CSV table of C-alpha atoms in Angstrom, one decimal:
chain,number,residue,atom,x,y,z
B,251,UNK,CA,0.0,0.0,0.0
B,252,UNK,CA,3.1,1.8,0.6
B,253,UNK,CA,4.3,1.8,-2.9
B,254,UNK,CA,0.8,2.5,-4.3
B,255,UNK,CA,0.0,5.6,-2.5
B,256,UNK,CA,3.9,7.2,-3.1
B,257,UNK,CA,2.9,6.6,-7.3
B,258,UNK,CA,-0.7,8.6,-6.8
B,259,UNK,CA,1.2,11.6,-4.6
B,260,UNK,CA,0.8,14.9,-5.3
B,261,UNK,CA,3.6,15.6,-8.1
B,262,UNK,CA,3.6,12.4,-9.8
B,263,UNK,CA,2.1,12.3,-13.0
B,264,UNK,CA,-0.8,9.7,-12.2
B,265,UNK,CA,-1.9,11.9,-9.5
B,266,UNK,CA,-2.1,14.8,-11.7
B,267,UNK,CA,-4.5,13.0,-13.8
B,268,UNK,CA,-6.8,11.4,-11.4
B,269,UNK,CA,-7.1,15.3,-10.1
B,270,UNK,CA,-7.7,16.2,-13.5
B,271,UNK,CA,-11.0,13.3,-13.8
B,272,UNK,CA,-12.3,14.7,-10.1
B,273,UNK,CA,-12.0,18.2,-11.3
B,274,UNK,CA,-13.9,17.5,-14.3
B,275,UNK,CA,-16.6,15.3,-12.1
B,276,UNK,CA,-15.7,12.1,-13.6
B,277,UNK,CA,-15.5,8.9,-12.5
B,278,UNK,CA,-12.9,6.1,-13.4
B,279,UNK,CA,-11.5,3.0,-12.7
B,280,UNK,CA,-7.6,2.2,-13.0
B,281,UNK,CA,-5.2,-1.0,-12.5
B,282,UNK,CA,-1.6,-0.2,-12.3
B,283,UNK,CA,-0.5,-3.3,-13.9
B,284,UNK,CA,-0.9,-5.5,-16.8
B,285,UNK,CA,0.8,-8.8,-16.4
B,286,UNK,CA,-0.8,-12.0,-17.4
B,287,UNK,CA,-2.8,-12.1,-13.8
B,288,UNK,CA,-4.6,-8.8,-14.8
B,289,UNK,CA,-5.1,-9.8,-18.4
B,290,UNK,CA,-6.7,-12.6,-17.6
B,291,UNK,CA,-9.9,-10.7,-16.2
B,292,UNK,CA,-9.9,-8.4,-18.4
B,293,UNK,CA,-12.4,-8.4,-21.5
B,294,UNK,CA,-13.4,-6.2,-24.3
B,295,UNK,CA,-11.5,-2.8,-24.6
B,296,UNK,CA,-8.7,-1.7,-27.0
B,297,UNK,CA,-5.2,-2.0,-26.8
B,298,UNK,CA,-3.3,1.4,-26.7
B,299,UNK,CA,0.4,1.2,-25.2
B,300,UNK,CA,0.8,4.8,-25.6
B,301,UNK,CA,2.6,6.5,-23.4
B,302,UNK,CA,1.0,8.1,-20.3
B,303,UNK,CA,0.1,11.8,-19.5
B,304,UNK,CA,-2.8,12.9,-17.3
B,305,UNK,CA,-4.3,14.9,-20.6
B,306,UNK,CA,-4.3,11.0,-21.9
B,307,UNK,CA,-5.6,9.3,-18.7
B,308,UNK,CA,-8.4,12.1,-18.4
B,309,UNK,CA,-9.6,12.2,-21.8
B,310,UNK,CA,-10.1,8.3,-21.8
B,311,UNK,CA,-11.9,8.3,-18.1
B,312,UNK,CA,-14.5,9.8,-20.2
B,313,UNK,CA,-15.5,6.5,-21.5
B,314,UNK,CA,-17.3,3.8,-18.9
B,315,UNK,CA,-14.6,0.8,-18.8
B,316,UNK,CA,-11.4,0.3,-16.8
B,317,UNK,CA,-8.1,1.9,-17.9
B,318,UNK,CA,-5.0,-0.6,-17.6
B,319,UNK,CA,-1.5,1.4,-17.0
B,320,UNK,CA,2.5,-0.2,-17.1
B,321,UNK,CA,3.2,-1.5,-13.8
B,322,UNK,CA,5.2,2.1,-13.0
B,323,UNK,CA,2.6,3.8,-14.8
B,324,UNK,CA,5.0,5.1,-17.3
B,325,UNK,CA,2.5,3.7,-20.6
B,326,UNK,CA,-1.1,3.6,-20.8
B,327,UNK,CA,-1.7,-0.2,-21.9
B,328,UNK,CA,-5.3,-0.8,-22.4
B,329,UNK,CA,-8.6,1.6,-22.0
B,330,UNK,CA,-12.3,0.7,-22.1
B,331,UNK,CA,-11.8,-2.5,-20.6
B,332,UNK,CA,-14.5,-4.9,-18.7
B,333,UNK,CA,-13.3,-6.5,-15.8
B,334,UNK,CA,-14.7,-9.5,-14.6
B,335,UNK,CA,-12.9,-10.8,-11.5
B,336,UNK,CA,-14.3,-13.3,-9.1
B,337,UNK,CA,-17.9,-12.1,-7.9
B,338,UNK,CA,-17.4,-14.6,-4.4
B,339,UNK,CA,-14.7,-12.4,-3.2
B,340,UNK,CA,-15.7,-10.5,-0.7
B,341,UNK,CA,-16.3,-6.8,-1.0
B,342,UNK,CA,-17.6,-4.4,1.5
B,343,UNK,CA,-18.3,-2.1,-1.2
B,344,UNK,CA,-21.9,-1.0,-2.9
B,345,UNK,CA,-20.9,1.1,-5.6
B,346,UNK,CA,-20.0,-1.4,-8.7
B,347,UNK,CA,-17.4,0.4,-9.8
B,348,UNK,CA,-15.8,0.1,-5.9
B,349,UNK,CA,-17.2,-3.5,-5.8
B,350,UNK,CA,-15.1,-4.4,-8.9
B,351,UNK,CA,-11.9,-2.5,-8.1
B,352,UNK,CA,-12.3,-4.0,-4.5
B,353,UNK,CA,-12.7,-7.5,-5.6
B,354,UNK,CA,-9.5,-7.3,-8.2
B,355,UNK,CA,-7.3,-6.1,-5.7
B,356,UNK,CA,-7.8,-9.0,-4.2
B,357,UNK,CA,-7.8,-11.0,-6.8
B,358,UNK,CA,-4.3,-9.9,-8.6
B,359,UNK,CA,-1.4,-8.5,-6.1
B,360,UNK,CA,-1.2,-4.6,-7.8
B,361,UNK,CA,-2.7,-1.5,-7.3
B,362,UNK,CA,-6.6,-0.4,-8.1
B,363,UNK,CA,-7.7,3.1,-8.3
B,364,UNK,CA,-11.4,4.3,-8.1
B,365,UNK,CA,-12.2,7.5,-9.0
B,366,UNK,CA,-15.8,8.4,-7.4
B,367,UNK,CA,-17.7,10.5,-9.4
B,368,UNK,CA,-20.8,11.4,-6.8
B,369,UNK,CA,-18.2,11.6,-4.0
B,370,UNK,CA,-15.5,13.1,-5.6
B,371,UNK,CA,-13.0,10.8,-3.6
B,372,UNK,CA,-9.9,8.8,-4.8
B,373,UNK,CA,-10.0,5.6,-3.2
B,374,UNK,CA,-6.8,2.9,-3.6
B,375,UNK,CA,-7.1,-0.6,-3.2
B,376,UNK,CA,-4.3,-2.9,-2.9
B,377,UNK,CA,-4.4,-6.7,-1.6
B,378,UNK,CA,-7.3,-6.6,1.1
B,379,UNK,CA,-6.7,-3.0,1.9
B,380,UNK,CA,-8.0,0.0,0.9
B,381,UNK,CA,-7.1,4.0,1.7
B,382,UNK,CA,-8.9,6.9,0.5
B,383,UNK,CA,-6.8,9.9,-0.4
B,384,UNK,CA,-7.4,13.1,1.8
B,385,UNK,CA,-6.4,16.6,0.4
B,386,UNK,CA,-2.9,17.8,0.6
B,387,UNK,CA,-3.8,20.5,3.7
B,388,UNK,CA,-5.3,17.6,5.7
B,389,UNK,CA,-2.7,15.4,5.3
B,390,UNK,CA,-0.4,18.0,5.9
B,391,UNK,CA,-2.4,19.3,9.0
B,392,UNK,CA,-2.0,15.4,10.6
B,393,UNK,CA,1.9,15.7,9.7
B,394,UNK,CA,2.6,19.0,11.7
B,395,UNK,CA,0.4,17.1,14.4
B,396,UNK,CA,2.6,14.2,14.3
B,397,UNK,CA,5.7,16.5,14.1
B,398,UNK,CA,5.3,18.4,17.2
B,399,UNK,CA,4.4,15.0,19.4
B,400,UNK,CA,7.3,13.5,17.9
B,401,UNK,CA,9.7,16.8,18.7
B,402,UNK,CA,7.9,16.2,22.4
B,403,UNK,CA,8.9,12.4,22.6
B,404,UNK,CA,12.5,13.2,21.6
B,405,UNK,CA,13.1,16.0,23.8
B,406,UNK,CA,12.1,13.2,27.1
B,407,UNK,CA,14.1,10.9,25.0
B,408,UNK,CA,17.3,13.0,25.3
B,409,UNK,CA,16.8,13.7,29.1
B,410,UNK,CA,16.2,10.1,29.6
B,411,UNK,CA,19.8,9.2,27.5
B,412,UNK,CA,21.7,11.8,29.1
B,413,UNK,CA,20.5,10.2,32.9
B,414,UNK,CA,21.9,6.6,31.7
B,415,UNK,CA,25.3,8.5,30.3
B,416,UNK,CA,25.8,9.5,33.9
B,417,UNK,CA,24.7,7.0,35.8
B,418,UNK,CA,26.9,4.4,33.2
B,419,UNK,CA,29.7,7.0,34.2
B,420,UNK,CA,29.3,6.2,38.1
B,421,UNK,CA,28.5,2.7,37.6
B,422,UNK,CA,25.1,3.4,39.0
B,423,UNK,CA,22.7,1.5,36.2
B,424,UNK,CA,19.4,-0.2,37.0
B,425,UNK,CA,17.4,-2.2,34.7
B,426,UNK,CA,14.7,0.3,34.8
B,427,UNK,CA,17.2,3.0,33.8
B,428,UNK,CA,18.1,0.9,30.4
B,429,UNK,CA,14.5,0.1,29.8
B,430,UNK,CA,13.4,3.3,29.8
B,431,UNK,CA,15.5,4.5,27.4
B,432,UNK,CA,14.8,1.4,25.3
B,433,UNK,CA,10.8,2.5,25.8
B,434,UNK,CA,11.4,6.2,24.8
B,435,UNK,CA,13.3,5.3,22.1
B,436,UNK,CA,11.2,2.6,20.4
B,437,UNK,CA,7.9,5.2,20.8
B,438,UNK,CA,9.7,8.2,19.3
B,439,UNK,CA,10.2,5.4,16.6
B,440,UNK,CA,6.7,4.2,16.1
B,441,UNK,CA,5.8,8.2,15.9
B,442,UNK,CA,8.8,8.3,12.7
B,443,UNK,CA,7.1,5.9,11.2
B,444,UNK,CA,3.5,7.4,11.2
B,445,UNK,CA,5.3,10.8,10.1
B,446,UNK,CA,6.9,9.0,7.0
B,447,UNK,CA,3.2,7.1,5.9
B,448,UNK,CA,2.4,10.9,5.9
B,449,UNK,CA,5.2,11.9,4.0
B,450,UNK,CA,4.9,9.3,1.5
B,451,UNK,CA,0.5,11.0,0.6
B,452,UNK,CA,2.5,14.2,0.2
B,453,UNK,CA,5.0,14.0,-2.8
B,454,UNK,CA,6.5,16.2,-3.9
B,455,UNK,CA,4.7,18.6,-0.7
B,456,UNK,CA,6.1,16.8,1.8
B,457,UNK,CA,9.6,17.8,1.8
B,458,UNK,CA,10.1,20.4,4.8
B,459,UNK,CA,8.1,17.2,6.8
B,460,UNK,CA,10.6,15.1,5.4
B,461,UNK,CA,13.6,17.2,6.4
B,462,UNK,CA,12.4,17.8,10.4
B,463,UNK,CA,11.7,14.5,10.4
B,464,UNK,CA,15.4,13.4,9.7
B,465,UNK,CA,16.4,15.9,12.1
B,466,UNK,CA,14.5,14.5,14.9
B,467,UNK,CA,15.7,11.6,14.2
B,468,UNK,CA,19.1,11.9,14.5
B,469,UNK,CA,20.6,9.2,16.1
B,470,UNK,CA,17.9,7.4,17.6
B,471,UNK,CA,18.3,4.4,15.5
B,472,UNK,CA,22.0,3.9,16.4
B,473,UNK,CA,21.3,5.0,20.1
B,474,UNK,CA,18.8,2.2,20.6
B,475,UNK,CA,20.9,-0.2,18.8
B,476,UNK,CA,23.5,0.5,20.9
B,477,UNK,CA,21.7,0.7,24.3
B,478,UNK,CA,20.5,-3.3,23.7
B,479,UNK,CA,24.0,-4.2,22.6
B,480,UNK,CA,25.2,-2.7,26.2
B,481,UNK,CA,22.6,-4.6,28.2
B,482,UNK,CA,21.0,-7.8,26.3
B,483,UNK,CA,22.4,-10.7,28.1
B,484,UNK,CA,23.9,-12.3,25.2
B,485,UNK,CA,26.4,-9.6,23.7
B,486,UNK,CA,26.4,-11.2,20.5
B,487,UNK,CA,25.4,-9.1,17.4
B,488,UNK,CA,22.9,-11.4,16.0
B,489,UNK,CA,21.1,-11.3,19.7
B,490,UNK,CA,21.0,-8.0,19.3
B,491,UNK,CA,19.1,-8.1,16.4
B,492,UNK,CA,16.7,-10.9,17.3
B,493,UNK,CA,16.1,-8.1,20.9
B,494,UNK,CA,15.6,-5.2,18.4
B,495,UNK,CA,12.9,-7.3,16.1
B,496,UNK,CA,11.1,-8.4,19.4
B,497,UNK,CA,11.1,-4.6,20.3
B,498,UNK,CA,9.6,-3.6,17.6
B,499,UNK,CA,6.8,-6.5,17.7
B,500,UNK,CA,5.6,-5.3,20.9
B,501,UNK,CA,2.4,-4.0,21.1
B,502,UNK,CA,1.5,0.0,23.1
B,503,UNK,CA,0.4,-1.8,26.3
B,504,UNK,CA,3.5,-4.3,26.3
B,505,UNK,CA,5.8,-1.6,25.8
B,506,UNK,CA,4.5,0.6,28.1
B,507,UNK,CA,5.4,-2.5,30.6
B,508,UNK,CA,9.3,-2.5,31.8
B,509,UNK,CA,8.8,-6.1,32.7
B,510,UNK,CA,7.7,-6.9,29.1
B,511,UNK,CA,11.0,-4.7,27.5
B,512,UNK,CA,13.5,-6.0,30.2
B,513,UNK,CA,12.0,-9.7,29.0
B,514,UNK,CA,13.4,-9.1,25.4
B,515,UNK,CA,17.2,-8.5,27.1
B,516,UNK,CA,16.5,-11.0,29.2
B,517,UNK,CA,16.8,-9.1,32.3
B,518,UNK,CA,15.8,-9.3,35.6
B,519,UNK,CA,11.8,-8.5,35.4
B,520,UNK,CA,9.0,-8.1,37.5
B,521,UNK,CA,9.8,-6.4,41.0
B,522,UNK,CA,13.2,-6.3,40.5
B,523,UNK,CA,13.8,-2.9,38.3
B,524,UNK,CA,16.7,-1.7,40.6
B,525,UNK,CA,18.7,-4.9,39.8
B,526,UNK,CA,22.2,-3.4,38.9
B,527,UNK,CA,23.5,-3.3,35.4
B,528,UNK,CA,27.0,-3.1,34.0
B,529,UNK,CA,27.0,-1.5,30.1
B,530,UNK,CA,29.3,-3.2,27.6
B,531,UNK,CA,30.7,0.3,26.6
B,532,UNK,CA,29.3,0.4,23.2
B,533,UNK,CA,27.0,3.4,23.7
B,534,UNK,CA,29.4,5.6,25.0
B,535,UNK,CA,32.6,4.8,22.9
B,536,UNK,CA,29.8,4.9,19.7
B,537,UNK,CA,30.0,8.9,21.0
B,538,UNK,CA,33.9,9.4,20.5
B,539,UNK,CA,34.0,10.9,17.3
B,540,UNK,CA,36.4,9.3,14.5
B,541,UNK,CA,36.4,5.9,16.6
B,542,UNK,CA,35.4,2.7,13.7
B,543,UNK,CA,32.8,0.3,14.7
B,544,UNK,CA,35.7,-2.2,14.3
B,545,UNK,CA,37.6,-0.8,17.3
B,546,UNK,CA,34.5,-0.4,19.3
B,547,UNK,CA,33.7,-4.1,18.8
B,548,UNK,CA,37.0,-5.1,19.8
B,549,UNK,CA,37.7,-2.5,22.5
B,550,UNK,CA,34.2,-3.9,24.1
B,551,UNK,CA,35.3,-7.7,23.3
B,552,UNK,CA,38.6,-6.9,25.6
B,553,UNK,CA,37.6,-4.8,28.2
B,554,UNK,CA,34.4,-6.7,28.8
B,555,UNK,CA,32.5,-3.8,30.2
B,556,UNK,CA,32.9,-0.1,30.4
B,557,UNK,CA,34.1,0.4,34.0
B,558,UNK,CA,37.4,-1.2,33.0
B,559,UNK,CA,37.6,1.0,29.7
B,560,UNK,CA,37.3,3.7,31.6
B,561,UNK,CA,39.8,2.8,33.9
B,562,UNK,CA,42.1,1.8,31.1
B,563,UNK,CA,45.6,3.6,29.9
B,564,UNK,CA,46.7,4.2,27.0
B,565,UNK,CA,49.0,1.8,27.2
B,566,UNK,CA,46.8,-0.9,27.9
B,567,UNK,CA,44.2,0.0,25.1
B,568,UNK,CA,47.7,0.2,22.6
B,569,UNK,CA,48.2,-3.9,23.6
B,570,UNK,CA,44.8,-4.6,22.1
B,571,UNK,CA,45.0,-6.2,19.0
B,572,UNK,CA,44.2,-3.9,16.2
B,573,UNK,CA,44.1,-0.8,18.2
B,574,UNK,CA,47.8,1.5,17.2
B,575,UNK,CA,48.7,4.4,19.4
B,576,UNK,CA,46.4,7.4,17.9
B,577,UNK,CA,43.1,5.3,18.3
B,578,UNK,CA,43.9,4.5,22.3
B,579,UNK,CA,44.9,8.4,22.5
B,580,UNK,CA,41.3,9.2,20.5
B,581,UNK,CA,39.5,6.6,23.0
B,582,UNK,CA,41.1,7.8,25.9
B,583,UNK,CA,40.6,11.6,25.6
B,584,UNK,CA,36.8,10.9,24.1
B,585,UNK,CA,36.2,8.6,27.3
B,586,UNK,CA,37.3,11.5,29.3
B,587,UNK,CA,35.6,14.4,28.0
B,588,UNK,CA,32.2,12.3,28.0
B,589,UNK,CA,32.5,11.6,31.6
B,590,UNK,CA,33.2,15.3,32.5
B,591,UNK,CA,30.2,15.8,30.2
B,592,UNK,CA,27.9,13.4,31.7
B,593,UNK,CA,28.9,14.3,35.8
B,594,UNK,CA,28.3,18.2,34.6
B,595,UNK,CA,24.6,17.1,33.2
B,596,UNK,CA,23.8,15.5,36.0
B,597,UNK,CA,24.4,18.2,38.2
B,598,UNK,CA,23.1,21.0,36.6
């Protein structure tokens, strides 16, 4: 549904006709597609393959059958067609034109367009769902919505993210410390991802969405990542993974739980929030600028957890295998200034 409704956005050319046939009052009925699956319910028409413009695609909605465009919409393939899928599949449609484009959605696996001329609505159908198009200012009314709860949710997200950084610092971490920033960080998520559905009915108007969404979103992918590979009990990448998949699977309620999100780590649970924690290191060394992922990985793989990074010299991080003299000075002065960083957070 994705994919359909980013080809019938404002700006593309499809979309300009199919605003073209609603400002004229017309009705119409459109498959984007026209493999063997959709030929095969097809009947009657004429064969065009001419290539597509929304003068073209208006000026044939005039007539009462089905248009058939190129799977990208690039060439008008067929116009005037009769459709005849399966009538058992179920619709929950009463208009026959909605019926029909209802019932080959289902039937063949690409998008349907109806064009309602009574309603004046543009309704997409793909598989068993179905989404009718608002106008741009609604859409782009929910967006700012979305925008300004999301801006809110990463604002409680950073002060939560700058606690842990401190309380990593003094060795002070409980499990309900990591799990809320795992919770913050997975709902600022979820919010991204209703921004970019709206983003994706914009087009072509959606790009000052599109560029506060990216920088709210800054680092939140790679902080959560990071955060699970400090504190799931198996530090091995592909656990981390598997805990970040099962994150994302839980529903509102079951993330709202800290049992339920300490579970997926395989933390202590229940009662026992204020269990103590010791972080890997990954998080905070992630934070030292010029510093690979490769020398994190092994720095982390050495030391074993960050308390001992921390307490590290120069010397000690120049025997690792892998890590020369300028990357232990790099780790060593970044360590340092992130704890003075952190303790002077904390305290003010």
């Amino acid at each position: 549904m994705i994919e359909a409704l980013a080809a019938v956005a404002p700006g593309r050319p499809l979309r300009a006709g199919l605003d073209r046939i609603l400002q004229a009052s017309k009705g119409a009925l459109i498959v984007v597609g026209d493999g063997p699956e959709v030929l095969d319910i097809c009947s009657g028409g004429f064969l065009l393959d001419a290539e597509f413009s929304p003068q073209r695609l208006y000026e044939l909605a005039k007539m009462d059958g089905a248009i058939i465009l190129a799977p990208d919409a690039s060439r008008i393939a067929r116009a005037n067609v009769h459709l005849v899928p399966n009538p058992n599949l179920a619709t929950t449609e009463t208009g026959t034109r909605h019926r029909t484009a209802e019932r080959v959605a289902r039937a063949v696996a690409v998008p349907v367009i109806a064009v309602s001329e009574d309603l004046a609505v543009i309704t997409v159908y793909r598989g068993g769902h179905k989404r009718a198009l608002d106008p741009v200012a609604r859409v782009l009314g929910r967006a700012n919505q979305a925008l300004q709860t999301l801006e809110r949710y990463r604002n409680r997200l950073d002060a939560v993210t700058s606690s842990l950084s401190a309380l990593e610092v003094e060795d002070l971490v409980t499990t309900k410390d990591a799990v809320t920033v795992l919770q913050r960080a997975e709902m600022v998520s979820r919010i991204a991802d209703e921004v970019e559905g709206y983003i994706v009915e914009l087009g072509t108007d959606g790009r000052l969405v599109h560029l506060q969404l990216e920088e709210l979103m800054g680092g939140v992918d790679d902080d959560r990542r990071h955060v699970i590979r400090d504190y799931v009990v198996d530090g091995d990448p592909g656990a981390a993974e598997g805990a970040l998949r099962a994150l994302a699977s839980l529903s509102t309620e079951r993330l709202l739980d800290l049992g339920a999100v300490a579970g997926i780590l395989h933390l202590p649970a229940g009662g026992d929030v204020d269990a103590s924690l010791v972080p890997r290191g990954y998080r905070l060394l992630a934070k030292v600028p010029r510093l690979q992922e490769a020398a994190i990985d092994t720095l982390t793989a050495r030391f074993g957890n960050l308390q001992k990074l921390m307490r590290a010299t120069v010397e000690d991080l120049e025997a690792v295998d892998g890590i020369d003299g300028t990357t232990a000075r790099i780790v060593k002065d970044g360590l340092a200034r992130l704890t003075e960083s952190s303790i002077l957070d904390s305290y003010s």
